[in-house]
PDB file of C-alpha atoms and ligand atoms in Angstrom:
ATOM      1  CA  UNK A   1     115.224 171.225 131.866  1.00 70.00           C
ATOM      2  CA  UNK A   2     114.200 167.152 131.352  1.00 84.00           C
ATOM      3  CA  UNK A   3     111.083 166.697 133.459  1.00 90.00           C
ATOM      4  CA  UNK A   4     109.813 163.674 134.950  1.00 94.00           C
ATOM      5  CA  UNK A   5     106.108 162.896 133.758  1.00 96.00           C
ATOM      6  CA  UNK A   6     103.877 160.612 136.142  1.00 96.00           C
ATOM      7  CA  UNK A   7     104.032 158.151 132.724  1.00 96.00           C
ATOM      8  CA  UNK A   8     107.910 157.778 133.040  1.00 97.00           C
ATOM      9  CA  UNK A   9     107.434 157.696 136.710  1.00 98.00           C
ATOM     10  CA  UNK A  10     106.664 153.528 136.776  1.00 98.00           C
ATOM     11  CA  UNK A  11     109.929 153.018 134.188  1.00 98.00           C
ATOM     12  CA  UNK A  12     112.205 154.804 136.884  1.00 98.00           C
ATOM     13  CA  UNK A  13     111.157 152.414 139.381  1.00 98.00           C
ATOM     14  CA  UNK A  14     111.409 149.319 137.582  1.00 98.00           C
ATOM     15  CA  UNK A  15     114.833 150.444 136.499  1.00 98.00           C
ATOM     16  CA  UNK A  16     115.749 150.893 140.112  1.00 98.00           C
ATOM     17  CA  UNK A  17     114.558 147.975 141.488  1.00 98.00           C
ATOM     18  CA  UNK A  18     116.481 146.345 138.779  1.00 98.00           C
ATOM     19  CA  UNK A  19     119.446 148.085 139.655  1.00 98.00           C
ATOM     20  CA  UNK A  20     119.094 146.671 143.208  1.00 98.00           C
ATOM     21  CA  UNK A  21     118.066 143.313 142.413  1.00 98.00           C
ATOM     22  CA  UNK A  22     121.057 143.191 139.870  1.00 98.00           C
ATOM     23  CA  UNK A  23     123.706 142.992 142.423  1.00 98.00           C
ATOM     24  CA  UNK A  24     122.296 140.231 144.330  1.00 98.00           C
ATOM     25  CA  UNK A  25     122.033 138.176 141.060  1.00 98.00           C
ATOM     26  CA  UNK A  26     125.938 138.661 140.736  1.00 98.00           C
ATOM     27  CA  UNK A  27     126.572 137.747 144.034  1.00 98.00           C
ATOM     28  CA  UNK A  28     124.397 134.395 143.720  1.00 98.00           C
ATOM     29  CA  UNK A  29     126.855 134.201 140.392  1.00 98.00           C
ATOM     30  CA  UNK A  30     129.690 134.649 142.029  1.00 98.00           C
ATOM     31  CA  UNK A  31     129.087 132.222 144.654  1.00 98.00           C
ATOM     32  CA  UNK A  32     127.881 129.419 142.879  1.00 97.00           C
ATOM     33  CA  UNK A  33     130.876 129.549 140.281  1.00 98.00           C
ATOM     34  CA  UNK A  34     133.481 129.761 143.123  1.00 97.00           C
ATOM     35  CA  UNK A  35     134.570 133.032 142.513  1.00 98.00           C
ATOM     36  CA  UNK A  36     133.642 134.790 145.554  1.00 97.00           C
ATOM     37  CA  UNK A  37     137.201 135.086 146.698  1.00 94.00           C
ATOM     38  CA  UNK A  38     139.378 132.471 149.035  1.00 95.00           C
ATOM     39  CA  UNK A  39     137.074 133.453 152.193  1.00 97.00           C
ATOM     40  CA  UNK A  40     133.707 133.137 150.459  1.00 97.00           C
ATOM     41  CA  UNK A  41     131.729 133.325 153.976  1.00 97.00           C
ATOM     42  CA  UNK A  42     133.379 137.111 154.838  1.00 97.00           C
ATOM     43  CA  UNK A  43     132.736 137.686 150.983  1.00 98.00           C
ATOM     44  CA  UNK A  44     129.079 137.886 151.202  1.00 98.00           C
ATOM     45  CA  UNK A  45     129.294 139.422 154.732  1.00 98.00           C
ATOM     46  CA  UNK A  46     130.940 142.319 153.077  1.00 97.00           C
ATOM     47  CA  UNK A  47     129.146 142.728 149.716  1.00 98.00           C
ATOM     48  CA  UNK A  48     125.817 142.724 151.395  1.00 98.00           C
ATOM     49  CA  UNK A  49     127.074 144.938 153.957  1.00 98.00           C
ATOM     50  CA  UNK A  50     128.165 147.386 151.101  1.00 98.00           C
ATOM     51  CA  UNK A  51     124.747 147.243 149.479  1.00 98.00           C
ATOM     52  CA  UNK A  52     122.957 147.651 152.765  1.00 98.00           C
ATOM     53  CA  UNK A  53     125.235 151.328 152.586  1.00 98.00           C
ATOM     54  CA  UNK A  54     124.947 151.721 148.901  1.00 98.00           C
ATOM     55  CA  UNK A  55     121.360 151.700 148.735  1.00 98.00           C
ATOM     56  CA  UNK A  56     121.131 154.057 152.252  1.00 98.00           C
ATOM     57  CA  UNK A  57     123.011 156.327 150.097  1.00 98.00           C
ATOM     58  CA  UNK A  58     120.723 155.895 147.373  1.00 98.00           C
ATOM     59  CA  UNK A  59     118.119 156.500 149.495  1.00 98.00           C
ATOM     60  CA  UNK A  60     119.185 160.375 150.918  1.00 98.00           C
ATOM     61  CA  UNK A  61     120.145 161.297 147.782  1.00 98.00           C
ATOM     62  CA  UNK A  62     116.680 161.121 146.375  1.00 98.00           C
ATOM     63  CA  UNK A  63     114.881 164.020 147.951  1.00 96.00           C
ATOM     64  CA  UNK A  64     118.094 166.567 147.472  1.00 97.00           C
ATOM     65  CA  UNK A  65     117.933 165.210 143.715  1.00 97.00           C
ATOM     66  CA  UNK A  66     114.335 165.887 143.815  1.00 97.00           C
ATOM     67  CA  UNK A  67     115.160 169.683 145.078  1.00 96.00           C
ATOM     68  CA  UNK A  68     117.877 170.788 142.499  1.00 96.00           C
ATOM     69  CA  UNK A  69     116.325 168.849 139.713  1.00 96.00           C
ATOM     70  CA  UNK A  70     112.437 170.173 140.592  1.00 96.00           C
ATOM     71  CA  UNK A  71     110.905 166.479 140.090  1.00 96.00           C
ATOM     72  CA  UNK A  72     108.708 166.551 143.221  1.00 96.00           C
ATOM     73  CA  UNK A  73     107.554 162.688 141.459  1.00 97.00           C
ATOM     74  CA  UNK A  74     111.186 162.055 142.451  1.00 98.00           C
ATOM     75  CA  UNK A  75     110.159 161.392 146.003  1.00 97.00           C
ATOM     76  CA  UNK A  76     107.969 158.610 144.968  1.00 97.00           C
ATOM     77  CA  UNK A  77     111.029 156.607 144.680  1.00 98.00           C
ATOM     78  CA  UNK A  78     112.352 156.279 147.959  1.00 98.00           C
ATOM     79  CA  UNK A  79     110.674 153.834 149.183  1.00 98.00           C
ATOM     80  CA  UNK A  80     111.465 151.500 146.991  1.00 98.00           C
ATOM     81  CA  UNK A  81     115.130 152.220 147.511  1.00 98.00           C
ATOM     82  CA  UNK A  82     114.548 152.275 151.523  1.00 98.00           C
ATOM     83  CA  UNK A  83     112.647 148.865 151.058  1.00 98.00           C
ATOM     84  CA  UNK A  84     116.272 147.776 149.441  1.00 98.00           C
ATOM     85  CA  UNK A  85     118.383 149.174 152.046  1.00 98.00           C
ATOM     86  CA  UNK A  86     116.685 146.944 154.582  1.00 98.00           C
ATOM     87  CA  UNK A  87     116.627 143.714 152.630  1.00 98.00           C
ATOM     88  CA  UNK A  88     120.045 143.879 152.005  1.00 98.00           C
ATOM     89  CA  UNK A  89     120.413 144.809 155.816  1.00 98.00           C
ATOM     90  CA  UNK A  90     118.417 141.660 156.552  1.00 98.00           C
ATOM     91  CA  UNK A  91     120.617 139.368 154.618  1.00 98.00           C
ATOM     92  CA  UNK A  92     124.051 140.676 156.151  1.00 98.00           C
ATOM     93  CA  UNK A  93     122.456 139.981 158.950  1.00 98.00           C
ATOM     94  CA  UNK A  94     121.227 136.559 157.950  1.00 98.00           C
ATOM     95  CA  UNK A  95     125.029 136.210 156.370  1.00 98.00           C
ATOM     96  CA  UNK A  96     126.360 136.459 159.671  1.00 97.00           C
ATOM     97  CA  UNK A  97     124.322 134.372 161.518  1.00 97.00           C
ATOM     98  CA  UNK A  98     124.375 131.474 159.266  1.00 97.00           C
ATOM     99  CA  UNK A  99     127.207 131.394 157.511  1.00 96.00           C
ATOM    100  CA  UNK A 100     129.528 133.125 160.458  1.00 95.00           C
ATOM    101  CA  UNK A 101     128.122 131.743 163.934  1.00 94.00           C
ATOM    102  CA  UNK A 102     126.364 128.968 162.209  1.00 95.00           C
ATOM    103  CA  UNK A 103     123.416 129.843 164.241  1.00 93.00           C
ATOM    104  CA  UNK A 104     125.551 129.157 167.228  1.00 95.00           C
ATOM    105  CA  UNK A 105     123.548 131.903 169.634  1.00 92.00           C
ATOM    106  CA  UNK A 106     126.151 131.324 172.886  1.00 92.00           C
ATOM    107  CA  UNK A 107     128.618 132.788 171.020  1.00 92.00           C
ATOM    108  CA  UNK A 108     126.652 135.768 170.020  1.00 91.00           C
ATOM    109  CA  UNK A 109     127.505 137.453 173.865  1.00 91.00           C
ATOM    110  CA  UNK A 110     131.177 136.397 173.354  1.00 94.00           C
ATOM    111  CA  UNK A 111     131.325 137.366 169.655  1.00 95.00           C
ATOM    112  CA  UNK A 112     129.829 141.106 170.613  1.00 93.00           C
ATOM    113  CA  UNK A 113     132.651 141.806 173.293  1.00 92.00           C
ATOM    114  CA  UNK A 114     134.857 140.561 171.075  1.00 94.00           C
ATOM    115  CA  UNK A 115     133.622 142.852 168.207  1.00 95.00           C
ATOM    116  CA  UNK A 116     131.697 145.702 169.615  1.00 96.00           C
ATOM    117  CA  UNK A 117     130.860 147.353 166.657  1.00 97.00           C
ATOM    118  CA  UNK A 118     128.001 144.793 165.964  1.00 97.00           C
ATOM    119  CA  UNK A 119     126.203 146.683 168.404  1.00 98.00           C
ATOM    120  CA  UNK A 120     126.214 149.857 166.263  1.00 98.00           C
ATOM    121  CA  UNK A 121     125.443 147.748 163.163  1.00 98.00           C
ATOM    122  CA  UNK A 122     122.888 146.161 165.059  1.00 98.00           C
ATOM    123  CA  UNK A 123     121.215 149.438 166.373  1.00 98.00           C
ATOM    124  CA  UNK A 124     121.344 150.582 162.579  1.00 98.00           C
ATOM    125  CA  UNK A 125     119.475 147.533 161.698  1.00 98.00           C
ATOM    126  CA  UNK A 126     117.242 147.877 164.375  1.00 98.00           C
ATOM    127  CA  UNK A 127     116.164 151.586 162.918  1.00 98.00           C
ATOM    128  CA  UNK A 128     115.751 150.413 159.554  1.00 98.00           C
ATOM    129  CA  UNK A 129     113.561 147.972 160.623  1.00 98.00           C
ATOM    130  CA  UNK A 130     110.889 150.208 161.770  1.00 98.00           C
ATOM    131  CA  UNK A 131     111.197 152.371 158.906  1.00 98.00           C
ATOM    132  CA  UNK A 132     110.477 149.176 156.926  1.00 98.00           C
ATOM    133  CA  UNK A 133     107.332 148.168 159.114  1.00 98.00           C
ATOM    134  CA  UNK A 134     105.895 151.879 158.970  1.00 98.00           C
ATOM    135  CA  UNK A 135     106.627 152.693 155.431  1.00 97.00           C
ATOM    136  CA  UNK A 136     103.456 151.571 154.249  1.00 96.00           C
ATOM    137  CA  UNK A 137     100.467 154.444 153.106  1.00 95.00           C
ATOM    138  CA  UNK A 138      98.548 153.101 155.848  1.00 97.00           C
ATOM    139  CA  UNK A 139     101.132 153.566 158.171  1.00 97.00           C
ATOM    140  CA  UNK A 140     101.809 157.025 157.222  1.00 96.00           C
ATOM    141  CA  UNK A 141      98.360 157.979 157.760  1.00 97.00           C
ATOM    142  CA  UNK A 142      97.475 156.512 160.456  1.00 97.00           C
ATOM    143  CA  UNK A 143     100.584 157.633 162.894  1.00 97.00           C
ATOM    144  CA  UNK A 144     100.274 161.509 161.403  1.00 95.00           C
ATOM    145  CA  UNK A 145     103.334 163.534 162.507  1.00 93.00           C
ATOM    146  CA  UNK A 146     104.712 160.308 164.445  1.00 96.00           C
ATOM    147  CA  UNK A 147     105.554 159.230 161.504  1.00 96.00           C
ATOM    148  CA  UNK A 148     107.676 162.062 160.315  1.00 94.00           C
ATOM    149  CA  UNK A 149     109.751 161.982 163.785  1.00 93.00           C
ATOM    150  CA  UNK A 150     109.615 158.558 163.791  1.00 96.00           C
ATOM    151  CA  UNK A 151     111.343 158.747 159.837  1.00 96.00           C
ATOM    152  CA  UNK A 152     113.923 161.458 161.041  1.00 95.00           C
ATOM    153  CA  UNK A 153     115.854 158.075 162.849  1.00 97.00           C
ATOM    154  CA  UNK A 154     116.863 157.538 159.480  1.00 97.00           C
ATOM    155  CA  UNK A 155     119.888 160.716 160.110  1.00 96.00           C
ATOM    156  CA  UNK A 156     120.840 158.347 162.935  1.00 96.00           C
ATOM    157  CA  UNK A 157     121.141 155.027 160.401  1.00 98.00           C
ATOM    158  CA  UNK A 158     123.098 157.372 158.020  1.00 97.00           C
ATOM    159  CA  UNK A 159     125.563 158.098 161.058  1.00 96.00           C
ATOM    160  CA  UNK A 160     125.958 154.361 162.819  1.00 98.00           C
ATOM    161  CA  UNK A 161     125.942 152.381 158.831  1.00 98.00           C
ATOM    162  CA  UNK A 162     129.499 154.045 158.399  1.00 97.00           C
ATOM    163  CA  UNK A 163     130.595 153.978 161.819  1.00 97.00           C
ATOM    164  CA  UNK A 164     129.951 150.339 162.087  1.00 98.00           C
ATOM    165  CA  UNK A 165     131.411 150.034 158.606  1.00 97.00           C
ATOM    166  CA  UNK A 166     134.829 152.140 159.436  1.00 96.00           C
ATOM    167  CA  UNK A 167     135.068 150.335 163.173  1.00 96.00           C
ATOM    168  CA  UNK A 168     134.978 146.724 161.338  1.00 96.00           C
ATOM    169  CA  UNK A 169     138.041 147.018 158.901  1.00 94.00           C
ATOM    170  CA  UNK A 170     141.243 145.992 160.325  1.00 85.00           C
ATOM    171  CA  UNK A 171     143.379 147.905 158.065  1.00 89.00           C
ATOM    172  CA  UNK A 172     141.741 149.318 155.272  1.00 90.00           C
ATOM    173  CA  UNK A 173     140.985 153.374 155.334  1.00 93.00           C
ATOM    174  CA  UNK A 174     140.424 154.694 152.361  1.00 96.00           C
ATOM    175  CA  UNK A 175     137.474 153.296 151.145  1.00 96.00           C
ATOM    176  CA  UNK A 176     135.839 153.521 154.748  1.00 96.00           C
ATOM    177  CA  UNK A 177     136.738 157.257 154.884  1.00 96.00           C
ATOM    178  CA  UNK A 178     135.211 158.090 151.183  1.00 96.00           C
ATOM    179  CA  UNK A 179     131.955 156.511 153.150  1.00 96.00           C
ATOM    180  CA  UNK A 180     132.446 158.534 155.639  1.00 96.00           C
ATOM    181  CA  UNK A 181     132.401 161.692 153.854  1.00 97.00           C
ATOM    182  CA  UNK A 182     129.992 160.772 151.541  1.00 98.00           C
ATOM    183  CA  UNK A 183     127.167 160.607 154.252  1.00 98.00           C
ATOM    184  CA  UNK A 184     128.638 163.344 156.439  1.00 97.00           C
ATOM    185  CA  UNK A 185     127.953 165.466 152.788  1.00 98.00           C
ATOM    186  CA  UNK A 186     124.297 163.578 152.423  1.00 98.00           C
ATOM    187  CA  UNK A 187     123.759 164.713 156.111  1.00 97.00           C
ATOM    188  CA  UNK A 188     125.125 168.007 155.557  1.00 97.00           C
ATOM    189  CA  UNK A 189     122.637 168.788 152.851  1.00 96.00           C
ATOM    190  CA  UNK A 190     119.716 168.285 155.259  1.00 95.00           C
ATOM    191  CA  UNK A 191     121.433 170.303 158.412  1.00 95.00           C
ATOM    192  CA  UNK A 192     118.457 172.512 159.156  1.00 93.00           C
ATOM    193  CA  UNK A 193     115.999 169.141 159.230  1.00 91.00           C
ATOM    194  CA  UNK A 194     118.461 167.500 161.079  1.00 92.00           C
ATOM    195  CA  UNK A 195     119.474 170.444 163.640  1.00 92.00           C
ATOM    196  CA  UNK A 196     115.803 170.127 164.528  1.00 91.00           C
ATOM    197  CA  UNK A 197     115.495 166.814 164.968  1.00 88.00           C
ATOM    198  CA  UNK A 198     118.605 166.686 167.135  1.00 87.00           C
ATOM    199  CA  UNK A 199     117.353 169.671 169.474  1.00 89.00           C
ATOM    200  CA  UNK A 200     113.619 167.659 169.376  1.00 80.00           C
ATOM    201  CA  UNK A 201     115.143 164.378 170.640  1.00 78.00           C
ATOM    202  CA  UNK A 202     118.021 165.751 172.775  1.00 73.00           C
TER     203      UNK A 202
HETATM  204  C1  HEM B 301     122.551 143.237 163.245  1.00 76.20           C
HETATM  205  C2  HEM B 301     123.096 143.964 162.316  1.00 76.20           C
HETATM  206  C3  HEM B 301     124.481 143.768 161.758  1.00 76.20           C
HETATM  207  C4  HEM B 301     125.415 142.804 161.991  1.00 76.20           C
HETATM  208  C5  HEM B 301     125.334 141.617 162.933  1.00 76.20           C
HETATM  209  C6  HEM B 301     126.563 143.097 161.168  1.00 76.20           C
HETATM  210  C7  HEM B 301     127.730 142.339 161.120  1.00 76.20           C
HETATM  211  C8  HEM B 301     128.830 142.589 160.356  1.00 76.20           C
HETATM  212  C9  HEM B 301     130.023 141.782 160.289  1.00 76.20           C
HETATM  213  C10 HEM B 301     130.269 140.511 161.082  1.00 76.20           C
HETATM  214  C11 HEM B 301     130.870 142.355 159.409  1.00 76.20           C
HETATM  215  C12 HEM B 301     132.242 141.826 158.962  1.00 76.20           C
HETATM  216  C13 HEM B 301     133.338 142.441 159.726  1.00 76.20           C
HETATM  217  C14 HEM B 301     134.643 141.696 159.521  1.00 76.20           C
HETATM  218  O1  HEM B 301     135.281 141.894 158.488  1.00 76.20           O
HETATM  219  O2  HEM B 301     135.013 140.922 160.394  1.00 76.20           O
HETATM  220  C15 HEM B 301     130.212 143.548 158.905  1.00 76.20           C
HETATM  221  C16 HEM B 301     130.757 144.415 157.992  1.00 76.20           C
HETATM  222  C17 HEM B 301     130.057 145.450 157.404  1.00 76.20           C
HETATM  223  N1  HEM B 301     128.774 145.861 157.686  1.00 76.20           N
HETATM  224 FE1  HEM B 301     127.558 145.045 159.053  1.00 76.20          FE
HETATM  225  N2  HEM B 301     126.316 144.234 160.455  1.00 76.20           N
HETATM  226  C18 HEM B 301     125.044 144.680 160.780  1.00 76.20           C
HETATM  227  C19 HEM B 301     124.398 145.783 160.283  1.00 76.20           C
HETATM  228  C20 HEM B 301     124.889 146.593 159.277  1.00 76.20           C
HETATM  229  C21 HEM B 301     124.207 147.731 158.710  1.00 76.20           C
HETATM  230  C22 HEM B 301     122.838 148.245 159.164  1.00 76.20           C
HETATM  231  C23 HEM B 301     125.023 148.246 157.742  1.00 76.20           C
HETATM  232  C24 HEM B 301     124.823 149.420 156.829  1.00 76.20           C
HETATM  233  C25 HEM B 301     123.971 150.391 156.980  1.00 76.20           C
HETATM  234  C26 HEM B 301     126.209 147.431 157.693  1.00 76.20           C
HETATM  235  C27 HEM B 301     127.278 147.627 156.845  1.00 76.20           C
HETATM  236  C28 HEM B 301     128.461 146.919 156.871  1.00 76.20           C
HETATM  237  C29 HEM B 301     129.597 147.198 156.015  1.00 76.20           C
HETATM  238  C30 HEM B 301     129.673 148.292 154.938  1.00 76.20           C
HETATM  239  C31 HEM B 301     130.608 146.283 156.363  1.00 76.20           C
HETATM  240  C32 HEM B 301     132.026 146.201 155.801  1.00 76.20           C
HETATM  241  C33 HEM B 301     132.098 145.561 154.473  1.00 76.20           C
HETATM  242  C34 HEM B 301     133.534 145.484 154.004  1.00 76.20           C
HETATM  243  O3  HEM B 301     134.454 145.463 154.822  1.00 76.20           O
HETATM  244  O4  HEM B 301     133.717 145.427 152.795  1.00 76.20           O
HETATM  245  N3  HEM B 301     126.104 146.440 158.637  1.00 76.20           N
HETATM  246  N4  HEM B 301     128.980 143.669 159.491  1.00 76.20           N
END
């Protein structure tokens, strides 16, 4: 089988953060030519939402792709992608304050009653946020096995992202469901990790 050599290793990454950065060039597109849809506000509260789950998804399938395709370099790539998965995180969240309560903070109280599932969206930010801050070599060494338990939180940002995402549609199921499933399967693959961590934190 196709290895991947510690040469090819830099290509893979720049061809993944261009796949990431991609998206948000078509959205600035989009916007600036008026074809982000009648409701262009919800429009980019929605796409970056979706990229903040695409690239989680991108990001837990990397280290089962490492397993079944034996590229152990593989694993050198999630960062990148988890980096991704909390800047577009960051700009939902920026999407929403700016563009949706226009910075109006009173409201946020009234807003969350309203719409409760910006807690769990919130609480899935708030994870990925540490990951960010801790990802760093430095980091790693420095906390020692913290930083794996600290890293396992990710299971729980795989399980509110879809939540939040499923809870926030008014009508829609379908593609909410294939979300659904397609992290309860990324989850699935890592049950014996994530058994643990459940009976370490419980
Ligand atoms: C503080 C954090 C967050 C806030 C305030 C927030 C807020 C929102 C809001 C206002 C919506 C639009 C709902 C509507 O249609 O009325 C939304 C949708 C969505 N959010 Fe978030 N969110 C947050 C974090 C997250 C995170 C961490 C993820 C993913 C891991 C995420 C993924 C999504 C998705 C996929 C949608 C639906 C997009 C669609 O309907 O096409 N959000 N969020």
């Amino acid at each position: 089988m196709m290895r991947l050599t510690p040469k090819q290793l830099p290509w893979l990454k720049a061809l993944l953060h261009l796949a990431c950065a991609l998206p948000l060039c078509w959205l600035i597109i989009l916007v600036m030519t008026d074809n982000a849809g009648g409701d262009p506000v919800q429009f980019i509260i929605h796409y970056t939402g979706k990229g903040t789950l695409n690239a989680l998804a991108a990001t837990l399938c990397v280290s089962p792709l490492a397993r079944w395709l034996k590229w152990p370099l593989l694993i050198q790539c999630r960062r990148l992608l988890g980096l991704w998965c909390f800047a577009f995180g960051v700009l939902h969240l920026l999407a929403f304050l700016s563009l949706d309560l226009l910075f109006a903070w009173s409201m946020l109280l009234s807003e969350i009653v309203k719409r409760p599932y910006l807690v769990v969206g919130a609480s899935g930010l708030l994870i990925l946020t540490a990951l960010a801050l801790t990802s760093f070599k430095a980091a790693q060494r420095k906390m020692g096995r913290r930083w794996q338990q600290l890293h396992n939180w990710v299971y729980l940002a795989a399980m509110l992202g879809p939540v939040h995402y499923f809870w926030s549609v008014k009508s829609e199921i379908i593609e909410p469901s294939i979300y659904l499933g397609a992290f309860i399967l990324l989850l699935y693959l890592r049950r014996d990790r994530l058994m643990r961590w459940l009976s370490i934190t419980a």
